[in-house]
Amino acid sequence: MLEKKEILDVEKVIRDFEVITKDAENVQRETLKMILEENGCAEYLQNLGLNGRTDPESFKACVPLVTHKDLEPCIQRVADGVFSPILTGKPITTISISSGTTQGKPKFVPFNDELMETTLQIFRTSFAFRNKEFPIENGRALQFIYSSKQIKTKGGLFAGTATSNVFRNSQFRKAMKAMQSECCSPDEVIFGPDFHQSLYCHLLCGLIFHEEIRLVSSTFAYSIVLAFRTFEQVWEELCDDIREGVLTSRITFPSVRSAMAKLLKPNPELADLIEKKCSGLSNWYGLIPELFPNVKYIYGIMTGCMEPYLKKLRHYAADVTLISADYGSSEGWIGANINPSLPPESATYAVLPNIGYFEFIPLKENVEEHMQDNGNVSFLSMEPKPVDLTEVRVGEEYEVIITNFGGEMSCSP
């Protein structure tokens, strides 16, 4: 019996988004209440004197703003195997290893089922708005995604990069199927132990399914650029693999070779077509739409330190739309890109008020209060105070404070 394929109801996702964002203040209060109720038994909160209170006023009065460094001793105890409630009411079963550093070493960040669900909510929300602008219908995604090997902490918890924890979660593939964005590469490639071998196989899978590819994506724009720079070097070898139906000897891991053997069959016509397309390009301009004629858009984080790669990415993309992915940090997600038609340099993000409790510190060295005394104006310097989500002002810059379901954490990404 064939498995029924569930397709994401994008209209419902958008309706739900409109409901929660129009009532953001109340949703934020309820979200904070849920976080504090779920984690009220945790040692961290017990020591702060909340005494069961869950309102924002009590929370701000009792719980100090902290950085990861302040919480590091608690997180380390969790990683070392202390299973009593320390930061969370529910056990932490996985640790994310951040790409940033604290005191010269990667940060350990708790990861749990609730954070996985908020990740999927961000993915579903941004996909719903993308699919209205650029419907992909049935097809596949060429995703340059990689899951690095997980390690075990002293306490036996699995630890890996945040993306590895997401990709290894059973809900991820189910969500990608529902969003019609399933990776064209088998799991053995995604979880392959060698990055360069996995990259080669991603390219090969993309070519095998070239007419079905509807989107090209990776976590970061840099990874997409790297993939097609690699293609420039190995395209003839890829064509040989496709023509003969035999995988190159550069792929050495048996599990990867076995998985690719199930996809790779002799196809000289496709090999000739790819050779013709590549030979006809001028300095590889428009490579992506030439290889994948039905691609609708290219997707990944393209803001911040990824912006320098946009010039090269546009060279490969030609007229294919570039869409910047969502806004988050190792500590948790913040907002979804609901305006996919904007170029990456102008990308905006909508904060989802039910995935965490958010505060914003104005980015000013000092907040100066003007005081007038006998005609003389003086200035009183004050530390900037955080404002709530519904109190932010257009045009102002803020540092984001997250309190999420992964533990009562107030972190500043």
XYZ file of N, CA and C in Angstrom, residues 119-350:
696
model
N 11.893 25.245 15.028
C 12.649 25.250 13.777
C 11.731 24.932 12.603
N 10.926 23.898 12.764
C 10.017 23.507 11.687
C 8.944 24.559 11.458
N 8.513 25.244 12.514
C 7.524 26.305 12.329
C 8.099 27.447 11.498
N 9.342 27.800 11.763
C 10.016 28.820 10.950
C 10.084 28.357 9.494
N 10.508 27.104 9.278
C 10.628 26.574 7.922
C 9.283 26.598 7.204
N 8.230 26.149 7.899
C 6.903 26.097 7.272
C 6.402 27.496 6.930
N 6.630 28.438 7.836
C 6.129 29.795 7.626
C 6.796 30.439 6.417
N 8.104 30.406 6.367
C 8.793 31.043 5.239
C 8.477 30.315 3.936
N 8.352 28.969 3.998
C 8.006 28.226 2.785
C 6.627 28.629 2.269
N 5.671 28.819 3.181
C 4.319 29.177 2.768
C 4.313 30.474 1.961
N 5.058 31.463 2.437
C 5.118 32.740 1.713
C 5.926 32.606 0.419
N 6.989 31.804 0.442
C 7.762 31.578 -0.789
C 6.910 30.889 -1.844
N 6.141 29.909 -1.388
C 5.401 29.110 -2.359
C 4.260 29.882 -2.998
N 3.803 30.941 -2.351
C 2.806 31.797 -2.981
C 3.422 32.583 -4.134
N 4.671 33.003 -3.927
C 5.365 33.775 -4.968
C 5.980 32.874 -6.033
N 6.539 31.746 -5.583
C 7.270 30.851 -6.491
C 6.837 29.409 -6.240
N 5.644 29.034 -6.678
C 5.156 27.670 -6.418
C 6.040 26.622 -7.076
N 6.407 25.612 -6.302
C 7.309 24.589 -6.833
C 6.596 23.288 -7.160
N 5.393 23.091 -6.631
C 4.605 21.895 -6.922
C 5.465 20.649 -6.719
N 5.250 19.633 -7.556
C 6.006 18.390 -7.379
C 7.405 18.541 -7.954
N 8.371 18.140 -7.197
C 9.743 18.240 -7.654
C 10.700 17.872 -6.542
N 11.950 18.130 -6.775
C 12.993 17.837 -5.795
C 13.829 19.084 -5.542
N 14.575 19.021 -4.440
C 15.472 20.117 -4.083
C 16.912 19.624 -4.153
N 17.752 20.411 -4.794
C 19.193 20.150 -4.732
C 19.707 20.901 -3.518
N 19.863 20.173 -2.435
C 20.258 20.785 -1.167
C 21.693 20.383 -0.832
N 22.556 21.365 -0.747
C 23.932 21.104 -0.336
C 23.979 21.159 1.186
N 23.502 20.082 1.798
C 23.442 20.004 3.257
C 24.317 18.847 3.717
N 24.910 19.037 4.888
C 25.877 18.081 5.414
C 25.650 17.933 6.906
N 25.732 16.724 7.368
C 25.571 16.477 8.799
C 26.875 15.933 9.350
N 27.576 16.775 10.072
C 28.857 16.358 10.634
C 28.635 15.286 11.703
N 29.659 14.557 11.973
C 29.577 13.469 12.943
C 29.274 14.016 14.338
N 28.333 13.376 15.004
C 28.021 13.760 16.377
C 29.020 13.119 17.325
N 29.296 13.815 18.411
C 30.143 13.267 19.463
C 29.274 13.017 20.692
N 29.820 12.352 21.672
C 29.106 12.155 22.927
C 29.805 12.931 24.031
N 29.012 13.627 24.825
C 29.578 14.366 25.945
C 29.917 13.404 27.077
N 30.551 13.923 28.090
C 30.909 13.116 29.254
C 29.687 12.426 29.849
N 28.544 13.091 29.775
C 27.322 12.525 30.332
C 26.537 11.665 29.356
N 27.088 11.441 28.159
C 26.432 10.556 27.204
C 25.447 11.221 26.276
N 25.379 12.557 26.261
C 24.482 13.257 25.356
C 25.132 13.400 23.984
N 24.329 13.262 22.930
C 24.847 13.511 21.597
C 25.032 15.013 21.408
N 26.153 15.391 20.794
C 26.444 16.797 20.530
C 26.912 16.938 19.091
N 26.351 17.933 18.416
C 26.732 18.208 17.032
C 26.335 19.619 16.677
N 26.644 20.020 15.458
C 26.234 21.358 15.038
C 24.705 21.443 15.061
N 24.201 22.665 15.150
C 22.748 22.841 15.188
C 22.099 22.255 13.938
N 22.731 22.461 12.766
C 22.164 21.912 11.535
C 22.190 20.388 11.548
N 23.243 19.790 12.090
C 23.298 18.328 12.175
C 22.159 17.793 13.032
N 21.896 18.457 14.146
C 20.808 18.017 15.011
C 19.463 18.113 14.308
N 19.299 19.128 13.478
C 18.050 19.273 12.720
C 17.956 18.200 11.643
N 19.010 18.036 10.847
C 18.966 17.093 9.731
C 18.802 15.645 10.205
N 19.324 15.335 11.388
C 19.230 13.975 11.906
C 17.894 13.693 12.593
N 17.115 14.716 12.815
C 15.823 14.529 13.467
C 14.823 13.914 12.487
N 14.069 12.931 12.944
C 13.134 12.223 12.064
C 12.057 13.144 11.495
N 11.768 14.251 12.189
C 10.737 15.168 11.719
C 11.192 16.016 10.529
N 12.500 16.119 10.335
C 13.010 16.987 9.272
C 12.601 16.482 7.891
N 12.886 15.211 7.612
C 12.553 14.673 6.285
C 11.044 14.701 6.064
N 10.263 14.380 7.102
C 8.804 14.428 6.977
C 8.341 15.828 6.601
N 8.946 16.846 7.240
C 8.567 18.234 6.941
C 8.976 18.615 5.529
N 10.149 18.190 5.084
C 10.599 18.512 3.732
C 9.692 17.876 2.678
N 9.208 16.661 2.952
C 8.269 16.023 2.021
C 6.983 16.830 1.937
N 6.488 17.269 3.099
C 5.245 18.044 3.125
C 5.406 19.370 2.399
N 6.621 19.919 2.419
C 6.889 21.182 1.729
C 7.383 20.960 0.299
N 7.301 19.703 -0.167
C 7.725 19.361 -1.525
C 9.153 19.834 -1.786
N 9.980 19.737 -0.772
C 11.362 20.228 -0.854
C 12.351 19.140 -0.441
N 11.989 17.884 -0.717
C 12.835 16.772 -0.284
C 14.148 16.776 -1.060
N 15.226 16.547 -0.341
C 16.558 16.539 -0.950
C 16.667 15.407 -1.957
N 17.273 15.694 -3.106
C 17.428 14.678 -4.139
C 18.518 13.667 -3.794
N 19.324 13.967 -2.794
C 20.408 13.072 -2.401
C 19.960 12.128 -1.297
N 20.441 10.888 -1.286
C 20.093 9.955 -0.217
C 20.749 10.342 1.108
N 20.210 9.800 2.189
C 20.730 10.112 3.519
C 22.214 9.796 3.644
N 22.655 8.731 2.984
C 24.061 8.340 3.096
C 24.996 9.431 2.605
N 24.521 10.239 1.657
C 25.324 11.365 1.169
C 25.294 12.510 2.179
N 24.096 12.824 2.677
C 23.966 13.908 3.652
C 24.793 13.617 4.899
N 24.763 12.367 5.347
C 25.458 11.989 6.574
C 26.822 11.376 6.309
N 27.317 11.552 5.094
C 28.619 10.991 4.745
C 29.746 11.553 5.595
N 30.764 10.748 5.878
C 31.843 11.188 6.774
C 32.842 12.148 6.141
N 32.809 12.312 4.813
C 33.774 13.187 4.150
C 33.029 14.277 3.381
N 33.295 15.538 3.720
C 32.589 16.662 3.104
C 32.744 16.677 1.591
N 33.961 16.525 1.097
C 34.214 16.657 -0.337
C 33.539 15.537 -1.123
N 33.514 14.337 -0.560
C 32.824 13.234 -1.232
C 31.320 13.475 -1.255
N 30.781 14.004 -0.162
C 29.348 14.305 -0.129
C 29.000 15.405 -1.130
N 29.842 16.427 -1.227
C 29.602 17.510 -2.183
C 29.571 16.976 -3.604
N 30.519 16.131 -3.961
C 30.555 15.549 -5.303
C 29.266 14.779 -5.577
N 28.823 13.999 -4.606
C 27.618 13.183 -4.790
C 26.355 14.038 -4.846
N 26.317 15.141 -4.094
C 25.190 16.069 -4.216
C 25.088 16.576 -5.660
N 26.213 16.981 -6.228
C 26.214 17.463 -7.611
C 25.738 16.373 -8.571
N 26.216 15.163 -8.362
C 25.843 14.055 -9.234
C 24.341 13.759 -9.130
N 23.818 13.758 -7.911
C 22.379 13.529 -7.731
C 21.563 14.626 -8.418
N 22.018 15.875 -8.289
C 21.328 16.968 -8.949
C 21.256 16.778 -10.447
N 22.350 16.308 -11.045
C 22.377 16.091 -12.492
C 21.477 14.918 -12.895
N 21.469 13.868 -12.083
C 20.614 12.717 -12.388
C 19.142 13.139 -12.427
N 18.753 14.017 -11.503
C 17.355 14.469 -11.415
C 17.198 15.892 -11.969
N 18.006 16.249 -12.952
C 18.125 17.651 -13.364
C 16.799 18.276 -13.766
N 15.914 17.529 -14.385
C 14.634 18.105 -14.818
C 13.646 18.261 -13.671
N 13.875 17.557 -12.557
C 12.964 17.601 -11.412
C 13.357 18.648 -10.380
N 14.559 19.207 -10.506
C 15.039 20.158 -9.498
C 14.237 21.457 -9.593
N 13.600 21.829 -8.473
C 12.796 23.052 -8.424
C 13.475 24.161 -7.619
N 14.398 23.778 -6.745
C 15.116 24.794 -5.977
C 16.501 24.280 -5.639
N 17.428 25.201 -5.500
C 18.791 24.904 -5.075
C 19.007 25.630 -3.755
N 19.507 24.922 -2.743
C 19.640 25.567 -1.441
C 20.813 25.001 -0.650
N 21.183 25.754 0.357
C 22.132 25.320 1.373
C 21.934 26.225 2.574
N 22.537 25.880 3.682
C 22.389 26.719 4.868
C 22.926 28.115 4.589
N 24.101 28.202 3.945
C 24.744 29.485 3.679
C 25.024 29.656 2.188
N 24.971 30.905 1.723
C 25.266 31.212 0.325
C 26.659 30.722 -0.071
N 27.599 30.813 0.855
C 28.970 30.381 0.570
C 29.004 28.935 0.100
N 28.174 28.072 0.715
C 28.185 26.655 0.371
C 27.692 26.413 -1.045
N 26.753 27.226 -1.506
C 26.253 27.085 -2.874
C 27.328 27.516 -3.864
N 27.991 28.631 -3.571
C 29.079 29.101 -4.434
C 30.189 28.064 -4.493
N 30.558 27.516 -3.334
C 31.606 26.497 -3.296
C 31.219 25.285 -4.131
N 29.947 24.894 -4.070
C 29.494 23.716 -4.807
C 29.686 23.903 -6.311
N 29.325 25.075 -6.825
C 29.428 25.266 -8.271
C 30.840 25.634 -8.711
N 31.641 26.163 -7.811
C 33.069 26.300 -8.124
C 33.690 24.911 -8.258
N 33.260 23.998 -7.386
C 33.727 22.618 -7.482
C 33.256 21.984 -8.780
N 32.009 22.281 -9.160
C 31.486 21.744 -10.423
C 32.379 22.131 -11.595
N 32.866 23.355 -11.607
C 33.755 23.796 -12.689
C 34.963 22.874 -12.831
N 35.414 22.318 -11.711
C 36.613 21.486 -11.715
C 36.316 20.016 -12.045
N 35.109 19.551 -11.714
C 34.852 18.105 -11.798
C 33.757 17.745 -12.801
N 33.265 18.692 -13.591
C 32.110 18.399 -14.438
C 32.369 17.290 -15.441
N 33.576 17.223 -15.956
C 33.879 16.169 -16.931
C 33.874 14.795 -16.269
N 34.356 14.749 -15.037
C 34.330 13.485 -14.296
C 32.886 13.079 -13.981
N 32.055 14.065 -13.644
C 30.638 13.788 -13.399
C 29.973 13.230 -14.661
N 30.310 13.805 -15.800
C 29.762 13.303 -17.061
C 30.208 11.870 -17.328
N 31.448 11.553 -17.010
C 31.943 10.177 -17.188
C 31.139 9.208 -16.330
N 30.871 9.609 -15.080
C 30.081 8.744 -14.182
C 28.704 8.471 -14.777
N 28.078 9.536 -15.282
C 26.725 9.404 -15.831
C 26.748 8.574 -17.119
N 27.736 8.787 -17.952
C 27.812 8.063 -19.226
C 27.997 6.566 -18.999
N 28.886 6.219 -18.072
C 29.201 4.811 -17.844
C 28.301 4.159 -16.789
N 27.681 4.980 -15.972
C 26.865 4.411 -14.898
C 27.705 3.836 -13.777
N 28.933 4.314 -13.667
C 29.862 3.814 -12.648
C 30.420 5.002 -11.871
N 30.375 4.928 -10.555
C 30.812 6.023 -9.700
C 32.327 6.112 -9.659
N 32.848 7.319 -9.711
C 34.285 7.547 -9.647
C 34.913 6.910 -8.412
N 36.179 6.562 -8.542
C 36.898 5.936 -7.428
C 37.214 6.936 -6.319
N 36.982 8.246 -6.568
C 37.242 9.231 -5.513
C 36.265 9.054 -4.350
N 35.122 8.404 -4.588
C 34.160 8.124 -3.516
C 34.537 6.782 -2.919
N 34.997 6.805 -1.678
C 35.608 5.609 -1.085
C 34.761 4.942 -0.009
N 33.769 5.624 0.542
C 33.022 5.041 1.654
C 31.944 4.099 1.123
N 31.949 2.858 1.585
C 31.023 1.838 1.048
C 29.554 2.227 1.129
N 29.143 2.842 2.236
C 27.725 3.190 2.380
C 27.299 4.225 1.336
N 28.188 5.172 1.053
C 27.887 6.196 0.051
C 27.886 5.574 -1.339
N 28.861 4.738 -1.633
C 28.928 4.087 -2.943
C 27.685 3.229 -3.183
N 27.260 2.511 -2.159
C 26.089 1.644 -2.296
C 24.826 2.455 -2.574
N 24.670 3.561 -1.856
C 23.485 4.400 -2.056
C 23.478 5.028 -3.442
N 24.637 5.472 -3.903
C 24.712 6.105 -5.225
C 24.521 5.081 -6.354
N 24.936 3.837 -6.112
C 24.789 2.797 -7.137
C 23.321 2.540 -7.462
N 22.449 2.796 -6.491
C 21.017 2.591 -6.718
C 20.424 3.668 -7.629
N 21.090 4.813 -7.715
C 20.600 5.928 -8.536
C 21.292 6.019 -9.889
N 22.537 5.595 -9.930
C 23.380 5.840 -11.103
C 23.276 4.691 -12.106
N 22.739 4.988 -13.274
C 22.636 4.030 -14.365
C 23.265 4.655 -15.615
N 23.766 3.841 -16.540
C 24.367 4.413 -17.754
C 23.370 5.304 -18.496
N 23.784 6.538 -18.796
C 22.901 7.488 -19.478
C 23.756 8.398 -20.372
N 24.225 7.863 -21.490
C 25.098 8.665 -22.367
C 24.411 9.905 -22.929
N 23.074 9.828 -23.134
C 22.358 10.996 -23.661
C 22.434 12.167 -22.691
N 22.241 11.893 -21.398
C 22.330 12.958 -20.392
C 23.749 13.490 -20.299
N 24.731 12.605 -20.349
C 26.132 13.045 -20.290
C 26.448 13.975 -21.462
N 25.988 13.617 -22.659
C 26.223 14.467 -23.841
C 25.526 15.817 -23.683
N 24.308 15.808 -23.123
C 23.566 17.053 -22.929
C 24.305 17.982 -21.972
N 24.824 17.434 -20.871
C 25.547 18.254 -19.895
C 26.827 18.809 -20.522
N 27.535 17.978 -21.262
C 28.756 18.439 -21.929
C 28.452 19.585 -22.884
N 27.381 19.450 -23.633
C 27.001 20.493 -24.586
C 26.663 21.790 -23.871
N 25.913 21.697 -22.768
C 25.531 22.891 -22.011
C 26.758 23.576 -21.420
N 27.650 22.790 -20.834
C 28.830 23.373 -20.194
C 29.766 24.009 -21.224
N 29.905 23.362 -22.347
C 30.795 23.897 -23.393
C 30.253 25.184 -23.996
N 28.939 25.383 -23.921
C 28.346 26.563 -24.519
C 28.274 27.763 -23.605
N 28.680 27.604 -22.347
C 28.613 28.714 -21.395
C 29.819 29.633 -21.538
N 29.604 30.913 -21.251
C 30.689 31.888 -21.246
C 31.076 32.179 -19.804
N 32.245 31.687 -19.406
C 32.755 31.900 -18.044
C 31.750 31.420 -16.993
N 31.000 30.376 -17.333
C 30.061 29.707 -16.424
C 28.880 30.595 -16.017
N 28.646 31.660 -16.773
C 27.499 32.518 -16.460
C 26.198 31.759 -16.738
N 25.259 31.806 -15.758
C 23.982 31.130 -15.918
C 24.060 29.621 -15.795
N 25.080 29.130 -15.107
C 25.286 27.684 -14.972
C 24.079 26.986 -14.341
N 23.534 27.567 -13.285
C 22.468 26.885 -12.539
C 21.220 26.671 -13.400
N 20.650 27.698 -14.045
C 19.470 27.428 -14.875
C 19.782 26.591 -16.111
N 21.025 26.614 -16.549
C 21.390 25.795 -17.699
C 21.351 24.309 -17.332
N 21.838 23.997 -16.131
C 21.827 22.611 -15.675
C 20.444 22.168 -15.217
N 19.705 23.091 -14.596
C 18.420 22.749 -13.985
C 17.344 23.679 -14.558
N 16.788 23.328 -15.711
C 15.919 24.256 -16.440
C 14.613 24.599 -15.731
N 14.219 23.814 -14.741
C 12.950 24.069 -14.053
C 13.138 24.652 -12.651
N 14.338 25.112 -12.348
C 14.592 25.682 -11.021
C 13.843 27.001 -10.866
N 13.211 27.189 -9.695
C 12.417 28.392 -9.446
C 13.186 29.446 -8.649
N 14.018 28.993 -7.713
C 14.771 29.951 -6.906
C 15.942 29.269 -6.214
N 16.822 30.109 -5.684
C 18.002 29.658 -4.932
C 17.855 30.220 -3.530
N 18.074 29.366 -2.522
C 17.683 29.703 -1.155
C 18.802 29.391 -0.167
N 19.077 30.328 0.726
C 20.071 30.129 1.774
C 20.281 31.432 2.519
N 21.027 31.397 3.592
C 21.340 32.628 4.320
C 22.282 33.461 3.456
N 21.842 34.672 3.108
C 22.595 35.515 2.185
C 22.859 36.900 2.744
N 22.541 37.106 4.006
C 22.742 38.404 4.639
C 24.001 38.382 5.492
N 24.336 39.548 6.060
C 25.487 39.634 6.955
C 26.769 39.250 6.252
N 27.530 38.342 6.850
C 28.825 37.960 6.291
C 28.696 37.127 5.024
N 27.469 36.770 4.633
C 27.261 36.031 3.386
C 27.082 36.950 2.175
N 26.867 38.234 2.403
C 26.618 39.157 1.288
C 27.754 39.199 0.263
N 29.026 39.097 0.673
C 30.092 39.140 -0.336
C 30.008 38.032 -1.386
N 29.269 36.962 -1.097
C 29.174 35.859 -2.056
C 28.046 36.045 -3.063
N 27.252 37.108 -2.903
C 26.101 37.297 -3.783
C 26.511 37.574 -5.229
N 27.596 38.297 -5.430
C 28.028 38.619 -6.794
C 28.310 37.340 -7.573
N 29.069 36.441 -6.989
C 29.388 35.175 -7.669
C 28.146 34.307 -7.795
N 27.297 34.312 -6.775
C 26.085 33.507 -6.836
C 25.160 34.000 -7.947
N 25.063 35.319 -8.100
C 24.245 35.866 -9.191
C 24.848 35.511 -10.548
N 26.155 35.410 -10.629
C 26.814 35.011 -11.876
C 26.356 33.614 -12.274
N 26.343 32.703 -11.313
C 25.884 31.345 -11.593
C 24.375 31.289 -11.833
N 23.621 32.170 -11.152
C 22.162 32.094 -11.178
C 21.537 32.792 -12.379
N 22.220 33.776 -12.945
C 21.645 34.604 -14.018
C 20.325 35.203 -13.532
N 19.216 34.858 -14.151
C 17.926 35.469 -13.811
C 17.147 34.704 -12.737
N 17.692 33.635 -12.216
C 16.991 32.873 -11.175
C 16.966 33.688 -9.878
N 15.819 33.736 -9.231
C 15.641 34.542 -8.022
C 16.470 34.006 -6.857
N 17.124 34.916 -6.147
C 17.828 34.575 -4.907
C 16.946 34.979 -3.726
N 16.758 34.064 -2.778
C 15.934 34.341 -1.597
C 16.755 34.045 -0.352
N 16.856 35.026 0.524
C 17.600 34.824 1.754
C 16.768 34.050 2.768
N 17.420 33.128 3.451
C 16.740 32.274 4.426
C 16.463 33.039 5.717
N 15.992 32.318 6.712
C 15.433 32.939 7.910
C 16.500 33.427 8.888
N 16.039 34.107 9.934
C 16.919 34.805 10.870
C 16.939 34.067 12.209
N 18.120 33.654 12.591
C 18.235 32.948 13.861
C 19.657 32.968 14.370
N 19.883 32.203 15.408
C 21.203 32.095 16.019
C 21.324 30.705 16.611
N 22.479 30.392 17.163
C 22.650 29.092 17.803
C 21.676 28.909 18.964
N 21.318 30.020 19.614
C 20.414 29.932 20.758
C 18.962 29.682 20.353
N 18.606 29.979 19.108
C 17.239 29.746 18.680
C 16.855 30.635 17.513
N 15.712 30.308 16.910
C 15.209 31.087 15.789
C 14.520 32.350 16.268
N 14.484 33.354 15.382
C 13.891 34.648 15.721
C 12.790 35.010 14.738
N 13.092 35.002 13.440
C 12.109 35.459 12.474
C 12.172 34.723 11.159
N 11.071 34.809 10.403
C 10.960 34.178 9.093
C 10.936 35.248 8.003
N 11.477 34.898 6.851
C 11.443 35.786 5.693
C 10.086 35.612 5.010
N 9.212 36.591 5.174
C 7.874 36.496 4.583
C 7.725 37.421 3.369
N 8.836 38.009 2.935
C 8.844 38.853 1.737
C 9.883 38.313 0.759
N 9.635 37.129 0.201
C 10.666 36.473 -0.616
C 10.995 37.187 -1.911
N 10.151 38.114 -2.342
C 10.441 38.819 -3.589
C 11.501 39.896 -3.427
N 11.828 40.257 -2.172
C 12.864 41.265 -1.949
C 14.238 40.666 -2.202
N 15.172 41.435 -2.761
C 16.536 40.929 -2.922
C 17.182 40.699 -1.557
N 18.157 39.807 -1.471
C 18.772 39.490 -0.175
C 19.278 40.714 0.580
N 19.808 41.709 -0.154
C 20.337 42.900 0.524
C 19.244 43.687 1.240
N 17.989 43.477 0.861
C 16.868 44.205 1.462
C 15.961 43.285 2.275
N 16.437 42.098 2.590
C 15.600 41.107 3.268
C 15.093 41.627 4.612
N 13.839 41.319 4.911
C 13.246 41.646 6.205
C 12.691 40.365 6.815
N 12.536 40.394 8.133
C 12.106 39.192 8.837
C 10.994 39.534 9.820
N 10.026 38.640 9.912
C 8.930 38.816 10.865
C 9.161 37.883 12.046
